[in-house]
XYZ file of C-alpha atoms in Angstrom:
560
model
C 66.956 110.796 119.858
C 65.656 111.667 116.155
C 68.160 115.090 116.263
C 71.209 112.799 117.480
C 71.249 110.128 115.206
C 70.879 113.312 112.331
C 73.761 114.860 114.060
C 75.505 111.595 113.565
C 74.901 110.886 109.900
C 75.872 114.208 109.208
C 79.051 113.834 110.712
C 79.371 110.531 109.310
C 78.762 111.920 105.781
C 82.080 113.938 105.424
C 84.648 110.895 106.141
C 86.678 110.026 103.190
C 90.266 110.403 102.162
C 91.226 112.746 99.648
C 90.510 112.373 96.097
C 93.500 109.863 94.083
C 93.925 109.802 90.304
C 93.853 105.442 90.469
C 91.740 103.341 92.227
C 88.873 103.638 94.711
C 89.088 106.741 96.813
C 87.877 105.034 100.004
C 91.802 104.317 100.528
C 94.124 105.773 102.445
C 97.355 104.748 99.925
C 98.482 102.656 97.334
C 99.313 98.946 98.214
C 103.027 98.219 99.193
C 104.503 95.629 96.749
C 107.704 93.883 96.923
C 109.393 90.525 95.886
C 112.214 89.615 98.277
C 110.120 90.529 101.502
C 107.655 92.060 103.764
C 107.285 93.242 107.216
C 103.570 94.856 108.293
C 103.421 96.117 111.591
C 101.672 98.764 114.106
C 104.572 101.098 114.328
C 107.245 102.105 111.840
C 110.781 101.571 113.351
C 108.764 97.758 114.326
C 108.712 97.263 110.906
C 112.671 98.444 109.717
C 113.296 95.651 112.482
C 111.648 93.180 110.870
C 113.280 94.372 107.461
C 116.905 94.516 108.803
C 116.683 90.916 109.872
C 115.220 89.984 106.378
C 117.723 91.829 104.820
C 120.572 89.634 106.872
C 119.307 86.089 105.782
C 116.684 85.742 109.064
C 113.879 83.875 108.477
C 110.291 86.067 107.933
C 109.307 84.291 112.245
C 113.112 85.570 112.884
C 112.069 89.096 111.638
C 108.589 88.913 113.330
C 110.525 88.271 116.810
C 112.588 91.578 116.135
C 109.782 93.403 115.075
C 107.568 92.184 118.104
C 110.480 93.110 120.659
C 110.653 96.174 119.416
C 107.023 96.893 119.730
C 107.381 95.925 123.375
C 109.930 98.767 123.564
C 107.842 101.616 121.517
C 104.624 100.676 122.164
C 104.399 99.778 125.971
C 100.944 100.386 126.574
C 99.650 97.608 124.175
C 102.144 94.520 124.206
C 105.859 93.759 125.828
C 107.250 90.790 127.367
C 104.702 90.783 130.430
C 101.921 89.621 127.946
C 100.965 86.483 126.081
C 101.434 85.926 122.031
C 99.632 83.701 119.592
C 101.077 82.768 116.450
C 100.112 80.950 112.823
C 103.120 80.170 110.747
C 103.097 79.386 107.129
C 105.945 77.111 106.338
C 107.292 77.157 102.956
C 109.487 73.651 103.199
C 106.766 71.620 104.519
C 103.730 73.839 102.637
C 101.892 73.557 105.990
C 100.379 75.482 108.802
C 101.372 76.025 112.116
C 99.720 77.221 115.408
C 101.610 78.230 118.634
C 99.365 79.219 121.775
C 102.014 80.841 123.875
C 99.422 82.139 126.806
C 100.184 81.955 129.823
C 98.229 80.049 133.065
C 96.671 81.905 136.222
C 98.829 81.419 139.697
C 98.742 77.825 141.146
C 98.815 79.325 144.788
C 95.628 81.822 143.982
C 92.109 80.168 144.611
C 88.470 81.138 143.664
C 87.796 81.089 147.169
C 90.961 83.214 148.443
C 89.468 85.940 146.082
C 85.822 86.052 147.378
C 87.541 86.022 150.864
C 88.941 89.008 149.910
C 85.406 90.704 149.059
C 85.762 89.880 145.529
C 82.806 88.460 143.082
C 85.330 88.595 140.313
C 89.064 89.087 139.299
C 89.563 92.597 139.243
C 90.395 94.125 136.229
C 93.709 95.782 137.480
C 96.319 94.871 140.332
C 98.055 91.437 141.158
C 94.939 89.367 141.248
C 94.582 89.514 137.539
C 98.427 88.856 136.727
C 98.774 85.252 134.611
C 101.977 83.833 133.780
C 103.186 85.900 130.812
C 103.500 83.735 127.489
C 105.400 86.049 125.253
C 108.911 85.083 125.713
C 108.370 81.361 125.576
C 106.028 81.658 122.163
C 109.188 84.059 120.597
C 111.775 80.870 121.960
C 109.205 78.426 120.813
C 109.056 80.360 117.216
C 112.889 80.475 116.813
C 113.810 76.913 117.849
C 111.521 75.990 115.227
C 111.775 78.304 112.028
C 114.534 80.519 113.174
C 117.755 81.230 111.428
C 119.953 84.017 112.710
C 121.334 83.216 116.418
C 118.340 84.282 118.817
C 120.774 86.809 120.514
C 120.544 88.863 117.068
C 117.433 89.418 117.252
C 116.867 92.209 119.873
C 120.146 94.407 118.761
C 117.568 97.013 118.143
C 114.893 96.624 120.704
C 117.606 97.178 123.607
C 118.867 100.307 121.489
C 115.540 101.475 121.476
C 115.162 101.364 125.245
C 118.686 102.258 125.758
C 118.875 105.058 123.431
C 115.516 106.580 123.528
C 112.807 106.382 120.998
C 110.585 108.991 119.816
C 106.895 108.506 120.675
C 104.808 108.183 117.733
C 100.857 110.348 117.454
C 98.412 107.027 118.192
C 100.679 105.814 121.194
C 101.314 109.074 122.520
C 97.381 109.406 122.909
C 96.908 106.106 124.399
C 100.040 106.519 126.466
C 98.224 109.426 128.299
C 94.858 108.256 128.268
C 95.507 104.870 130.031
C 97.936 106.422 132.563
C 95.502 108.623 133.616
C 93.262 106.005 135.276
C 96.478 104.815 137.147
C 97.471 106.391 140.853
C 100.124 108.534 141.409
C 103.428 107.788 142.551
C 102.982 104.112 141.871
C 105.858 102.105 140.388
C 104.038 102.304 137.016
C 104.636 106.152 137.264
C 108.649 105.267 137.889
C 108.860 103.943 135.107
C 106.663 105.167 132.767
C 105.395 108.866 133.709
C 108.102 111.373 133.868
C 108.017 114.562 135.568
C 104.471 114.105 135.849
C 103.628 113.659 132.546
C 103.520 111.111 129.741
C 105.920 111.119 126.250
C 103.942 113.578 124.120
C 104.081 112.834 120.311
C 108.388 113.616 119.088
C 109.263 113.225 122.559
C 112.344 110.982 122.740
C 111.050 108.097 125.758
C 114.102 105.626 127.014
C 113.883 102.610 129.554
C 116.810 101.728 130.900
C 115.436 99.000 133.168
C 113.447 97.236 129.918
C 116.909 97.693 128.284
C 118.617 95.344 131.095
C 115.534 92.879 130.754
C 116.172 92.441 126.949
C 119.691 91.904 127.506
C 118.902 88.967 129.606
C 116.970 87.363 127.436
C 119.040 87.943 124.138
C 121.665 86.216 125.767
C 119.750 83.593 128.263
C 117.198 83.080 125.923
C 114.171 81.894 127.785
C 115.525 80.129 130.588
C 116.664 84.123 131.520
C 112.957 84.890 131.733
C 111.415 81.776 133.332
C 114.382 80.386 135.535
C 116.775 83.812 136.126
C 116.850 86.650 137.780
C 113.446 87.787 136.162
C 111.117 84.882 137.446
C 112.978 85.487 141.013
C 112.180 89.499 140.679
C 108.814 89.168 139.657
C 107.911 86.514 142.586
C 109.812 88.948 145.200
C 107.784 91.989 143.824
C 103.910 90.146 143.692
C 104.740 88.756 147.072
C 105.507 92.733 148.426
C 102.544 93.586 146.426
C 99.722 91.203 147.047
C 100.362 88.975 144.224
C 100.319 85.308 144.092
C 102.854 84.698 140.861
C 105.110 82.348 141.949
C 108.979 81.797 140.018
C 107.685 78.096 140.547
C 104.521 79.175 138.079
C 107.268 80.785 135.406
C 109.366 77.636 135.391
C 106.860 75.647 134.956
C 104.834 77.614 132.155
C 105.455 76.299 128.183
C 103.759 77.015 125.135
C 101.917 74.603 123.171
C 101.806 73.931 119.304
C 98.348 73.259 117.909
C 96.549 72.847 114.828
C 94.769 76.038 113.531
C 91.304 75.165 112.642
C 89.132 76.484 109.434
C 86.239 77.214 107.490
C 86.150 77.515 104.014
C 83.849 80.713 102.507
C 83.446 80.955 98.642
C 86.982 79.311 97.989
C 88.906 80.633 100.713
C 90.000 79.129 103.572
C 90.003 80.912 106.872
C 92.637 79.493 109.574
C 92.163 80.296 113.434
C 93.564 79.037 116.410
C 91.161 77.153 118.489
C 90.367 78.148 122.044
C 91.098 79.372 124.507
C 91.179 82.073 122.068
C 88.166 83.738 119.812
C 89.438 82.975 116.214
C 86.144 80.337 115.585
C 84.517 82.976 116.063
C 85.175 84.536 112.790
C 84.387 81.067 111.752
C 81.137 80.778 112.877
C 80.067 83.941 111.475
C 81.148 83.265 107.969
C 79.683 79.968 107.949
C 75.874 81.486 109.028
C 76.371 84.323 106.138
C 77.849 82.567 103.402
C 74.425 81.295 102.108
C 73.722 84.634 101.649
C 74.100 86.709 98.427
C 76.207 89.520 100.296
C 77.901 90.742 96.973
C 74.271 92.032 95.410
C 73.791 93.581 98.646
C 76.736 95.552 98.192
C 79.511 96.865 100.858
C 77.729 98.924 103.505
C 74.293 98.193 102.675
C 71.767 97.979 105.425
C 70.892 93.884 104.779
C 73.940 92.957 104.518
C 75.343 94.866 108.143
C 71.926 93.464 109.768
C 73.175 89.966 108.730
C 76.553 90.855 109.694
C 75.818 91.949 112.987
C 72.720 88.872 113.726
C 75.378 86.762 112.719
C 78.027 88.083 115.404
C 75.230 88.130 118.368
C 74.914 84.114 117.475
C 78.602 83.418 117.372
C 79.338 85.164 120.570
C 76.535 83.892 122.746
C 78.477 80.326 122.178
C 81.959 82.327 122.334
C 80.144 83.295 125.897
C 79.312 79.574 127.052
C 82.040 77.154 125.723
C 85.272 78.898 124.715
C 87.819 78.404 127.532
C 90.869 76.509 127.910
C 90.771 72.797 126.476
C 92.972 71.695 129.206
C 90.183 71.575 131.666
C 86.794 71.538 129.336
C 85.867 69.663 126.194
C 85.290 72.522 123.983
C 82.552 71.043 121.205
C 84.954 73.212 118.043
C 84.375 70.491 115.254
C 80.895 70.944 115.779
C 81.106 74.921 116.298
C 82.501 75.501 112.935
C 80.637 73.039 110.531
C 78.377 74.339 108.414
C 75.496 72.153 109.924
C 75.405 73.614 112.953
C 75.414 76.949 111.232
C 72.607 76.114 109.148
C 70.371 75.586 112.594
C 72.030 78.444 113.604
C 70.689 80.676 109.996
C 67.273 79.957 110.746
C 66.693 81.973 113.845
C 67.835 85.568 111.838
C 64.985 87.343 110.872
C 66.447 89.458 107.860
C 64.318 92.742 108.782
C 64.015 92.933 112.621
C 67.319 92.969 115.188
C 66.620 89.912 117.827
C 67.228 91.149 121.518
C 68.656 88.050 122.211
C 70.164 84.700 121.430
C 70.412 81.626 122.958
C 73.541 79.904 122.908
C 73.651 76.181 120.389
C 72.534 73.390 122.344
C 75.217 71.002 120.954
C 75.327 67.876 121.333
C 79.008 67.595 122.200
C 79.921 69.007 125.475
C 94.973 96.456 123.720
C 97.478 94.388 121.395
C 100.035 94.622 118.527
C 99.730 92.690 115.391
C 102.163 91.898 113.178
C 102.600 90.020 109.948
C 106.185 89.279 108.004
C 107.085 87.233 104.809
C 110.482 86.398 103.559
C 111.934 85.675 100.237
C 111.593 81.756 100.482
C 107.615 81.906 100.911
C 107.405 81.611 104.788
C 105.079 83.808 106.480
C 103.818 84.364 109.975
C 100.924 86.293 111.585
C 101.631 87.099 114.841
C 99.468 88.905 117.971
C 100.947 90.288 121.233
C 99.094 91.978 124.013
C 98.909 92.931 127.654
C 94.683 92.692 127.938
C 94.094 96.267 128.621
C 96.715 99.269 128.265
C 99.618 98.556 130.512
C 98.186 95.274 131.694
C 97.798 95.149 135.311
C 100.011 98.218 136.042
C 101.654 95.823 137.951
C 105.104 97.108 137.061
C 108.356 96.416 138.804
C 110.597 98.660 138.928
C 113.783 96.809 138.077
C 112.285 95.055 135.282
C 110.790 98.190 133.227
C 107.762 96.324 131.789
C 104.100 95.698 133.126
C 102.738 92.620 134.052
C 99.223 91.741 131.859
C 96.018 91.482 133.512
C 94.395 88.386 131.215
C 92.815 86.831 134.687
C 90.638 89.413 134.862
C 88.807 87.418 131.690
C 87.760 84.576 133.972
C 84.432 84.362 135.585
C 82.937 83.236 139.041
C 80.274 81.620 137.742
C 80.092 77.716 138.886
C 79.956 75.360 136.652
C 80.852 77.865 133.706
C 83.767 76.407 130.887
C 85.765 79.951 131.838
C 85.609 79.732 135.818
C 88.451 80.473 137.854
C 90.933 77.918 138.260
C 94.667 77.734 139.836
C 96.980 77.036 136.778
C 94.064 77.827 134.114
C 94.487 79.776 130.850
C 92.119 82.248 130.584
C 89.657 83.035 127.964
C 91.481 84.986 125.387
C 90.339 87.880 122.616
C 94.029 87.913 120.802
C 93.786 86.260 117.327
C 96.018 85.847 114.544
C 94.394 85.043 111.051
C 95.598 83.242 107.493
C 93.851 82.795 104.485
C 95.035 80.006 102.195
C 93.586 79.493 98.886
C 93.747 75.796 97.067
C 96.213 74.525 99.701
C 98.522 77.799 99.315
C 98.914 80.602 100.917
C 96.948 83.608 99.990
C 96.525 86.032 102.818
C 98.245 86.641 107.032
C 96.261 89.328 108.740
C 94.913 90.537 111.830
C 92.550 92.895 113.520
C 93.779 94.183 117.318
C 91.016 95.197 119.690
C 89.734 92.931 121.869
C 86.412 91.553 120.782
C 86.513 93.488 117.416
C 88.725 90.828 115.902
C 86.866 88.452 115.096
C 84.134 90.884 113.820
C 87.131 92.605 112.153
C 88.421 89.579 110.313
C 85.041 88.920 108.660
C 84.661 92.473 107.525
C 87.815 92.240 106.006
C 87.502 88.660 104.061
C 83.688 89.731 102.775
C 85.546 93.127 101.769
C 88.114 91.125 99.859
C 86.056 88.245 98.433
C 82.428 89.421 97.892
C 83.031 93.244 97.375
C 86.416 92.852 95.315
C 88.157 95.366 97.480
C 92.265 95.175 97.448
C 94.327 94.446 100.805
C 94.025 98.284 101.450
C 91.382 98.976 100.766
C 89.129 96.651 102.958
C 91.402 98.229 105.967
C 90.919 101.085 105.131
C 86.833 101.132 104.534
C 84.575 102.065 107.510
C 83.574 99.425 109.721
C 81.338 98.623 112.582
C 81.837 97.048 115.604
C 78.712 95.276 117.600
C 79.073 95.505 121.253
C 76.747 94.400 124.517
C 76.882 90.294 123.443
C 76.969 88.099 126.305
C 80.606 87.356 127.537
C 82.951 84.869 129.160
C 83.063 86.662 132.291
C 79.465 86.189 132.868
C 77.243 89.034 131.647
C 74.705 88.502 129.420
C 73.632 90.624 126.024
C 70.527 93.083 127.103
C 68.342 94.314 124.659
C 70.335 93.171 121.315
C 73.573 95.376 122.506
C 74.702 98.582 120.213
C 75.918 98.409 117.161
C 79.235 101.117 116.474
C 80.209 102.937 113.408
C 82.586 105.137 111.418
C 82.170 108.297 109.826
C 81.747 107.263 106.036
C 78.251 105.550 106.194
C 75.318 106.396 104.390
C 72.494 108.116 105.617
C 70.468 105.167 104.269
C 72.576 102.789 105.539
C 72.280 103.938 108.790
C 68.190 104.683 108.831
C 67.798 101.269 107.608
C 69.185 99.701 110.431
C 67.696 101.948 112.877
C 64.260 100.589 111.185
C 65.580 96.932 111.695
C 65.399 98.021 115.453
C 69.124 98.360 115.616
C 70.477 100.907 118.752
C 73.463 102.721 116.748
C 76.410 104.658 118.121
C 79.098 106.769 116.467
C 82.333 105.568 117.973
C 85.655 107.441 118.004
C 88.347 104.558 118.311
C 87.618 101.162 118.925
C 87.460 99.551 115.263
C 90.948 98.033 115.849
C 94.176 98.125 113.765
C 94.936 96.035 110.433
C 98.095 95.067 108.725
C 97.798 92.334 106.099
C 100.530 90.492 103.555
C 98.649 89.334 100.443
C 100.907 86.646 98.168
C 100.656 86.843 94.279
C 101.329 83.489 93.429
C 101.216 84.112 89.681
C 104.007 86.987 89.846
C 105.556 86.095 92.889
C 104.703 89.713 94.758
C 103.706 90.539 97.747
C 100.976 92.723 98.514
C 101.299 94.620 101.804
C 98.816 96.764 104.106
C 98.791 98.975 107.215
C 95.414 100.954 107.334
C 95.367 104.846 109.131
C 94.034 104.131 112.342
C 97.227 103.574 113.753
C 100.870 104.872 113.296
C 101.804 101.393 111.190
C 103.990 100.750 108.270
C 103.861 98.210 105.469
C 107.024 97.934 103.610
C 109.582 95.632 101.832
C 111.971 95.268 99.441
């Protein structure tokens, strides 16, 4: 055990970009500035989307749609228009925030006890029984008949080129192209469509989709109705009934997306926004409220104390993320209380700043793989936008016709009776995607976002203590080495054994590492798995924007 963790910091030592004549060499590249606009996304023709539309008088949620349909094109393994999307807009007319849940619900005709007829003691994690109405295409109608500005037909001009035409596969999604589809059987209709010849896109390869293409039509000229009420609700009820599948056209038509009010916290000035549940956002919440009585900034970025607190302070917040965050529809999820700092104060108390804790106890209260994206425009509105399918290709469930995957976000429920997260027909599911804004005395400061399932939240702290107590710049605290605590109790039902592991880049210090192996930590070098960042900064005081895309992915920030 001694000779692996040496192995490890030794490896760990030699991660580091190259040196740079200005700045801190932790970064991968200078920050993107521009005035007019800016479009941050996971993948590089996403973002020219987003910038055409800009550039033609769209609105910065018009762009985001564009950028967000072509990501469903070019990136199929991690979003598309079988998945759900959650969105906080920042509108500049009204100076106000906005929150759209666009997730979808589980089948109405699919019971708990069907499924443990079937064998079952959960939802699996792939195949029909784990499809949920997809939320995507409502949230991007949703988003347009509200801030929208160019006609919504516009909007995917490129996306259907893209599957029409071809695309060539980028180096990240070429990787996890291949190393999802080869968990997935062979000639299935996911291999149709997807594999070719046997084989996935490598990296230049030019990838088409004919069958997405004719989807995307529909919709850029039905709008939503084309999804929900057309020939694609009728398709996808005709293929899950030939499949084993319970998703019903009757489940589509009846699906809508709600608007709701993003919740905060405020931490040294700044005020975090999240959606409230069924997401995780309060997650990131909760954990800033337990550590911001702490003096993190004389501990210093990467220091032993401060991850320990970091990473006592996650185990708390998700042992509650485990027990009470489900959909409000059919629970009274205590959030108020969640996220005040009184409750976090109880919550302080139990961390013991020099020994890990095995376990937590959830609060006794006294209340009962994804895209992000972030665009601004040149009138001040901004949106922060996340899209996923659960895990790479969703379900698998595929059909044919369609060219897209359905997502697999029921497998999130649980069995357990009496839980806030059990299976129900026509539930929403516990969900890990989480958009993020930062607004600063009542204005906007900062839209961001960390993909990778329960990363996020523990990404989006990392990221505001990076920027606030360690003076980092938008890039920079992307771009810095992160960890990534895994093994807490969940909303499926397991439970957090022996304090869980706690992952890490190369780039740590030895020290940093020994100490928290002395603090009884379990450590793990991780390849992958530290999610993907793209952030828009506003300078209010020069009227610039500040954009990022960190290295871990095959993103672009850019404007003009």
């Amino acid at each position: 055990m001694k000779k692996l963790f040496l192995l490890l910091v030794f490896l760990g030592s030699f991660a580091r970009p190259q040196d740079r004549i200005s700045g801190s060499n932790s970064v991968s590249r200078s920050v993107v500035l521009a005035q007019n606009g800016m479009a941050c996304t996971s993948q590089p023709l996403a973002t020219q989307a987003a910038l055409d539309i800009l550039k033609q008088g769209g609105s910065a949620i018009d762009a985001a749609i564009a950028a967000n349909a072509v990501n469903s094109v070019v990136e199929p393994a991690n979003c598309g228009i079988g998945g759900d999307l959650f969105a906080i807009v920042w509108d500049a007319k009204t100076k106000k925030l906005y929150g759209l849940n666009a997730s979808g619900k589980s089948p109405k005709s699919l019971t708990l006890e069907a499924m443990k007829k079937m064998g079952h003691t959960k939802v699996p994690f792939f195949g029909p029984l784990a499809v949920s109405v997809p939320g995507c295409v409502d949230g991007w109608a949703e988003l347009h008949g509200k801030f929208g500005k160019l006609p919504f037909e516009k909007l995917f001009d490129l996306a259907i080129g893209y599957a029409e035409n071809g695309f060539p596969v980028t180096e990240i999604i070429a990787h996890e192209w291949k190393a999802n589809a080869d968990y997935f059987p062979e000639n299935s209709d996911f291999e149709r469509v997807f594999v070719k010849d046997g084989k996935t896109p490598a990296q230049g390869e030019v990838f088409k989709n004919q069958a997405l293409a004719n989807s995307m039509k529909q919709i850029a000229k039905g709008g939503r109705d084309a999804f929900y009420n057309g020939k694609i609700a009728k398709e996808i009820e005709v293929y899950m009934a030939n499949n084993g599948g319970y998703l019903k056209a009757s489940d589509l038509k009846e699906h809508r997306s709600e608007w709701v009010e993003p919740v905060s916290t405020n931490y040294r000035g700044y005020d975090l926004w999240e959606l409230p549940p069924n997401g995780q956002g309060i997650a990131a919440l909760q954990m800033l409220n337990i550590l911001e009585e702490y003096d993190i900034k004389s501990m210093g970025y990467g220091s032993p104390e401060y991850l320990h607190l970091l990473i006592e302070a996650k185990k708390m917040a998700f042992e509650d993320r485990a027990k009470y965050y489900a959909d409000p529809n059919f629970n009274k999820i205590p959030v108020e209380e969640l996220i005040s700092k009184e409750y976090a104060a109880k919550r302080r108390k139990l961390i013991n700043p020099n020994k890990a804790a095995e376990e937590y106890a959830p609060g006794v209260l006294e209340s009962g793989e994804t895209i992000y994206l972030t665009v601004a425009d040149k009138e001040g509105n901004m949106i922060s936008l996340i899209q996923s399918l659960f895990n790479g290709f969703g379900s698998t469930v595929t059909p044919p016709k369609l060219g897209f995957p359905l997502q697999n976000r029921g497998e999130l429920f649980t069995f357990e009776e009496g839980h806030f997260n059990k299976y129900e027909p026509g539930k929403r599911p516990f969900h890990t995607i989480i958009p993020a804004f930062v607004t600063k005395d009542g204005e906007p400061f900062m839209s961001y976002g960390v993909m990778g399932g329960a990363m996020q939240p523990q990404g989006h702290v990392q990221i505001l203590i990076n920027m606030v107590d360690f003076g980092m710049n938008i890039q920079e605290a992307g771009d810095v080495p992160r960890i990534r605590h895994s093994g807490s109790s969940q909303p499926t039902g397991s439970r957090m054994e022996s304090g869980g592991i706690v992952n890490f880049e190369h780039g740590f210090e030895q020290e940093t590492l020994r100490g928290l192996v002395q603090k009884g930590h379990f450590m793990k070098f991780s390849v992958g798995g530290f999610g993907g960042y793209q952030a828009i900064m506003y300078d209010s005081k020069n009227k610039v924007y500040h954009g990022a895309s960190e290295s871990r992915l095959d993103g672009q920030a850019s404007g003009y």
